Tab-separated table of C-alpha atoms in Angstrom:
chain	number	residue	atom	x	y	z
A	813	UNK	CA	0.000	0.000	0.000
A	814	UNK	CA	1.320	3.632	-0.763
A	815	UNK	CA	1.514	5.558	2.339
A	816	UNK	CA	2.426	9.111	3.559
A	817	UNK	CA	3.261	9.538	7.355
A	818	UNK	CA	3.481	12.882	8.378
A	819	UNK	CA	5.443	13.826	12.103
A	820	UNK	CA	3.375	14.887	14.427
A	821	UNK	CA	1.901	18.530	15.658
A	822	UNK	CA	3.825	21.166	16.855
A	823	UNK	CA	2.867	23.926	19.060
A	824	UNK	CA	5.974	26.731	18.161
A	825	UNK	CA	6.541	30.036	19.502
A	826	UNK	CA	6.815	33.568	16.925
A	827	UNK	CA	10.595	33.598	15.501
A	828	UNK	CA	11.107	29.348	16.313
A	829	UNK	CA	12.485	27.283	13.545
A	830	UNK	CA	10.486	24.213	12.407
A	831	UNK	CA	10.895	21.447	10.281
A	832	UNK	CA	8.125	18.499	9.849
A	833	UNK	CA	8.898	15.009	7.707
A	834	UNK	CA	6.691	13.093	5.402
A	835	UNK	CA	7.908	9.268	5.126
A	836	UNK	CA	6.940	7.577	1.688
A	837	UNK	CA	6.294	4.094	1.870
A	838	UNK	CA	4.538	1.052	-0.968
A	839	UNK	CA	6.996	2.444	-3.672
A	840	UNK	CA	9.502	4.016	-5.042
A	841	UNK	CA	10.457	7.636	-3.144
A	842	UNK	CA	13.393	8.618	-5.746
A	843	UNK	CA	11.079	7.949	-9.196
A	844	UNK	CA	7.861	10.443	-7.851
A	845	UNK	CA	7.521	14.141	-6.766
A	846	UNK	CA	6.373	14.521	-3.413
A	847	UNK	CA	4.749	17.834	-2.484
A	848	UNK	CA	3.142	20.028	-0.025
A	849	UNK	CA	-0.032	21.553	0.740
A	850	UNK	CA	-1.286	24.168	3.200
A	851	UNK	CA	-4.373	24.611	4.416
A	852	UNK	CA	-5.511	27.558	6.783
A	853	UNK	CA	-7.669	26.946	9.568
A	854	UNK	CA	-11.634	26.931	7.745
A	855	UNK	CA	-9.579	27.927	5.224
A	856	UNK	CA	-9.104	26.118	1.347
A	857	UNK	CA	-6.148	24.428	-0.092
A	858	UNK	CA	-2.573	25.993	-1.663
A	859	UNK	CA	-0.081	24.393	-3.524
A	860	UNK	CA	2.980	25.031	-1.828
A	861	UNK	CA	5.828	23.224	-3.649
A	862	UNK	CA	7.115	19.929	-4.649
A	863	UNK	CA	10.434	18.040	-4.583
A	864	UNK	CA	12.069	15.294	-6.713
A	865	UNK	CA	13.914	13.184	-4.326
A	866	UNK	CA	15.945	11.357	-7.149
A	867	UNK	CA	17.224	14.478	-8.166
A	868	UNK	CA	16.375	17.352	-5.846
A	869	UNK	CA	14.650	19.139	-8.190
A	870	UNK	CA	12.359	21.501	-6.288
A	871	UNK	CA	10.173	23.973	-6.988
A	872	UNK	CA	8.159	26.446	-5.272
A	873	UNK	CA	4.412	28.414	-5.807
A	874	UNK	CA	5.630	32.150	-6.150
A	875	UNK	CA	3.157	32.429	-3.053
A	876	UNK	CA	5.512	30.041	-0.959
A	877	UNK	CA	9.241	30.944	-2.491
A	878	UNK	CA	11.852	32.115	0.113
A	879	UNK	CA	8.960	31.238	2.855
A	880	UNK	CA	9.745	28.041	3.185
A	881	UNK	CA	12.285	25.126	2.094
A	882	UNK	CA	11.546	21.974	0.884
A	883	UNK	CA	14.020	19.073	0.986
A	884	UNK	CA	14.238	15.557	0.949
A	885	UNK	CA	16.500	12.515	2.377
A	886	UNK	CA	16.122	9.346	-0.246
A	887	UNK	CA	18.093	7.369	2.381
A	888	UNK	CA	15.353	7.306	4.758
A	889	UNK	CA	12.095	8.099	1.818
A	890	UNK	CA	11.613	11.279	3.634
A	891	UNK	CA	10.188	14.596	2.862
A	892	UNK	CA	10.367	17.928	4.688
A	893	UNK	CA	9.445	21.627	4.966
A	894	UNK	CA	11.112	23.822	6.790
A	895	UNK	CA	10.391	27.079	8.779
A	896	UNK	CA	13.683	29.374	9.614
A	897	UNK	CA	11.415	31.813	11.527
A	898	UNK	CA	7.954	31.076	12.251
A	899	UNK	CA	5.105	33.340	12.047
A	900	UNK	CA	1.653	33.479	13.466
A	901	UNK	CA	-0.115	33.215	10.268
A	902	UNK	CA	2.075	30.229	9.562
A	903	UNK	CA	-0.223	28.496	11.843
A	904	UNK	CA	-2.154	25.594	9.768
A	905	UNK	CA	-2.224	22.287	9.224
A	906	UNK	CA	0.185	20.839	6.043
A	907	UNK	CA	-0.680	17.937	3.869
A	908	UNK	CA	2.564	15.916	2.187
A	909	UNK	CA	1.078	14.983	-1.104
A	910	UNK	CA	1.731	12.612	-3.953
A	911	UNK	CA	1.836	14.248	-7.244
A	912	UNK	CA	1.613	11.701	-9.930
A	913	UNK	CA	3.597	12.440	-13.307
A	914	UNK	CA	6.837	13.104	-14.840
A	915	UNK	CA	6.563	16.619	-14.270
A	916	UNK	CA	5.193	16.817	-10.794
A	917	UNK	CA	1.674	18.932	-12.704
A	918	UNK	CA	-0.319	15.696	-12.086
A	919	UNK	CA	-3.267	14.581	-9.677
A	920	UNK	CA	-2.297	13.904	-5.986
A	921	UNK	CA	-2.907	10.472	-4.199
A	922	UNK	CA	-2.126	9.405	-1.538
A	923	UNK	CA	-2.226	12.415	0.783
A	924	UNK	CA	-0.450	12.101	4.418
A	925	UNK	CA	-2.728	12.374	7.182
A	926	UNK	CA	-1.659	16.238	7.777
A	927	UNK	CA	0.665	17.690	10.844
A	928	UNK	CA	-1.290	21.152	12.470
A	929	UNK	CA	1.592	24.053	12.801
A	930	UNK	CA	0.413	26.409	15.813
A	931	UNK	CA	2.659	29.098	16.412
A	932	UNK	CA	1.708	31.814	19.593
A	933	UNK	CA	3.300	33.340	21.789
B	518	UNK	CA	-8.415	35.061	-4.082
B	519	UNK	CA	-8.323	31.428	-5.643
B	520	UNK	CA	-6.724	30.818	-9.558
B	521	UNK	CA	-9.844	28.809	-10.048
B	522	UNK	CA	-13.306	29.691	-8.923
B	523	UNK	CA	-15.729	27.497	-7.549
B	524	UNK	CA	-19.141	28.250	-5.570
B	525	UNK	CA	-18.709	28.602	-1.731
B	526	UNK	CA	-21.437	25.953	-1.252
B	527	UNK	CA	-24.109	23.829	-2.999
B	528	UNK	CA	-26.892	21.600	-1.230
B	529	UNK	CA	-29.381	18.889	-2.560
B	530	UNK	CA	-31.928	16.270	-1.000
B	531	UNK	CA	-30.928	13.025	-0.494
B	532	UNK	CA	-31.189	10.691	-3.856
B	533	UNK	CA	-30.645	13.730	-5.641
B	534	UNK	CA	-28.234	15.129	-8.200
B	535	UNK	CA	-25.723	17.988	-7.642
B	536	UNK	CA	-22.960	19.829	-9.975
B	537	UNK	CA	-20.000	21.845	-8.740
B	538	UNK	CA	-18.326	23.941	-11.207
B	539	UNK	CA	-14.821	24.873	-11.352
B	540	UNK	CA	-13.791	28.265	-13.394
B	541	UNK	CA	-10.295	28.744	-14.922
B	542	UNK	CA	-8.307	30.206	-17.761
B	543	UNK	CA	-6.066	28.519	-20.927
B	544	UNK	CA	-3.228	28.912	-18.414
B	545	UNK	CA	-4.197	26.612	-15.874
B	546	UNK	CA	-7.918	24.634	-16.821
B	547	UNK	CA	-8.238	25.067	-20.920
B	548	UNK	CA	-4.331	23.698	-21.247
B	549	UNK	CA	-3.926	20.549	-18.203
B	550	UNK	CA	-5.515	17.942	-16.865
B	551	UNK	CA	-8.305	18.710	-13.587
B	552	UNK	CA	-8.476	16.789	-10.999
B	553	UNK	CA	-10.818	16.802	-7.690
B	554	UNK	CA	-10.631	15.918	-4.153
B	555	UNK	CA	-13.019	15.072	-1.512
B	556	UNK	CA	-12.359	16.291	1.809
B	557	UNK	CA	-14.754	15.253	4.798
B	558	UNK	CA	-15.081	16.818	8.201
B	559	UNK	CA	-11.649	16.549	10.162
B	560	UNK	CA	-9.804	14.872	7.718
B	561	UNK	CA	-7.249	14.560	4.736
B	562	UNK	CA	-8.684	15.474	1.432
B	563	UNK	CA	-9.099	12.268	-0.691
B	564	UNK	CA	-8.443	11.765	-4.545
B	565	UNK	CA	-12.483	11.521	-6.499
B	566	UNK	CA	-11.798	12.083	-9.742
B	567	UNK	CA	-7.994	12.582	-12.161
B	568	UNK	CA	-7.347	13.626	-15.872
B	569	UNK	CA	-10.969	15.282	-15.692
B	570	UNK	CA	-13.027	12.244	-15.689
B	571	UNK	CA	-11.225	9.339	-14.741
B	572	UNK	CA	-12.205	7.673	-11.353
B	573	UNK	CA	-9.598	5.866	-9.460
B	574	UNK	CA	-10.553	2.016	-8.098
B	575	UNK	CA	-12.906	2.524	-5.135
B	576	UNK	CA	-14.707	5.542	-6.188
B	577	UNK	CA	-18.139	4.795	-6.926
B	578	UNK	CA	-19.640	5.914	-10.466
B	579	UNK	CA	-21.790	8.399	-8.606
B	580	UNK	CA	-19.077	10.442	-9.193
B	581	UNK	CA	-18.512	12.163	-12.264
B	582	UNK	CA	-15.727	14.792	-13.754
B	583	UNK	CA	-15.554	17.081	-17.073
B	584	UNK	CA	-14.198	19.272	-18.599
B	585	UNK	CA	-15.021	21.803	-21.088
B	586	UNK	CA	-13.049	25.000	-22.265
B	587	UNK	CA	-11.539	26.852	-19.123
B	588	UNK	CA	-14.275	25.259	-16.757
B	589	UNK	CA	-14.546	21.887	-15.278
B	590	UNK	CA	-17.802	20.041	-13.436
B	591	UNK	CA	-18.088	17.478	-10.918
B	592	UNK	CA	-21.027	15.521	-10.826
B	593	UNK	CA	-22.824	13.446	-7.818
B	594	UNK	CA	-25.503	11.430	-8.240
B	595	UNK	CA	-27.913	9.425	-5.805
B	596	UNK	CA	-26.917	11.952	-3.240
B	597	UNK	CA	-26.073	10.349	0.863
B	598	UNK	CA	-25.673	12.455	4.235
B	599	UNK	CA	-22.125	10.780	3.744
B	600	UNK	CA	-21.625	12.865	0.845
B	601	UNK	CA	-21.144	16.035	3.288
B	602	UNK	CA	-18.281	17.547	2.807
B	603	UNK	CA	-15.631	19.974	1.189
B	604	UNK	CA	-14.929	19.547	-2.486
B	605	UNK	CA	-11.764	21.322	-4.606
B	606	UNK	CA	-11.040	21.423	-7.992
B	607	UNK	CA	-6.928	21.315	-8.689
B	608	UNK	CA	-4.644	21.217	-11.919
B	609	UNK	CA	-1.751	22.762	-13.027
B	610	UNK	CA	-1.022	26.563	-13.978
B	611	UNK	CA	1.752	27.109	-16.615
B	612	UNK	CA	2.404	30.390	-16.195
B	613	UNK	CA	2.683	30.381	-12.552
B	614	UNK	CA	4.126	26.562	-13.203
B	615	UNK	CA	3.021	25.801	-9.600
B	616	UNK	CA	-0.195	23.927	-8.496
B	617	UNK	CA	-3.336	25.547	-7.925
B	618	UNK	CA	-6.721	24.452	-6.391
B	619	UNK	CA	-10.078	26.063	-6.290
B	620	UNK	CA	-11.370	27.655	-3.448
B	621	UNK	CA	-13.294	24.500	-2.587
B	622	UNK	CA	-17.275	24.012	-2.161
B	623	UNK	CA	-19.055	22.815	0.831
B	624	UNK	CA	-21.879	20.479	-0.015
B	625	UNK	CA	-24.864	20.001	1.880
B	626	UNK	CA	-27.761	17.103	1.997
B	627	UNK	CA	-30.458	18.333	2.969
């Protein structure tokens, strides 16, 4: 079966650094983009970037770029975003995604199960 | 402000028939494939329909996805209460090259 686990939630303080994991498992991490998605609380969904772990490839939704960084270890079939200084509106919860197709443009499945971001002070 | 527009929320009766549109331009809708995603109450959204109309194994035929132009439909048929939830409309933009989804819809049976 093709899974996503996401790390758990965080509860992060204004100006904290962050950085939560998606593990791939039931296929081959290096040969499929893997991707993230934000959603806002009773908010909808935004594209926020995807990553070719075979080749590092990433790249980012102009609404996300120099926000965030995505990476990803193929040693361990993990994903990650990453915070350098958290913000209150940062505050959400973040799906890992699957996006299927050579270019990383196609449908997403499976999703992970989400990891809620809270940041107050 | 979403790339693609969808309504903020449709309802039907049970064993009834709904359509949720989804709006784009020959960037993003008119030039890729759409795909849609079912999201129910406190959980992840789930894949319903992929290349516009295609429905992966599991999804019942109830479901239904075209395209046409800029603008895509979903279709449900033989409407549930279990059918409650968020829907969102997704494909890719080539001029922003990045994802985008719709703004979602929140259905309602009556």
């Amino acid at each position: 079966e093709v899974q996503l686990v996401q790390s758990g939630a965080e509860v992060k303080k204004p100006g904290e650094s962050l950085k939560i994991s998606c593990k791939g498992s039931g296929y081959s991490f290096t040969s499929f983009w893997i991707g993230w998605v934000r959603q806002m609380p009773g908010k909808g969904l935004e594209w926020m970037g995807i990553i070719y772990p075979g080749d590092s490839d990433t790249r980012y939704s102009p609404s996300f770029q120099g926000q965030v960084s995505i990476s990803a270890d193929k040693s361990i079939n993990t994903a990650y975003l990453q915070w350098g200084s958290l913000k209150a509106s940062d505050t959400a919860m973040y799906y890992c995604v699957r996006p299927i197709g050579i270019t990383g443009s196609g449908w997403f499945d499976p999703w992970g199960q989400g990891t809620l971001v809270t940041v107050s002070s | 402000q979403s790339v693609l527009t969808q309504p903020p929320s449709v309802s039907a009766a049970p064993g009834q028939k709904v359509t949720i549109s989804c709006s784009g331009s020959s960037s993003n809708i008119g030039n890729n494939y759409v795909s849609w995603y079912q999201q129910l109450p406190g959980t992840a959204p789930k894949l319903l329909i992929y290349d516009n109309n295609k429905r992966p194994s599991g999804i019942p035929d109830r479901f239904s996805g075209s395209k046409s132009g800029t603008s895509a439909t979903l279709g449900i048929t033989g409407l549930q209460t279990g059918d409650e939830a968020d829907y969102y409309c997704a494909t890719w933009d080539s001029s922003l090259s990045a994802g985008v989804f719709g703004g979602g819809t929140k259905l309602t049976v009556l």
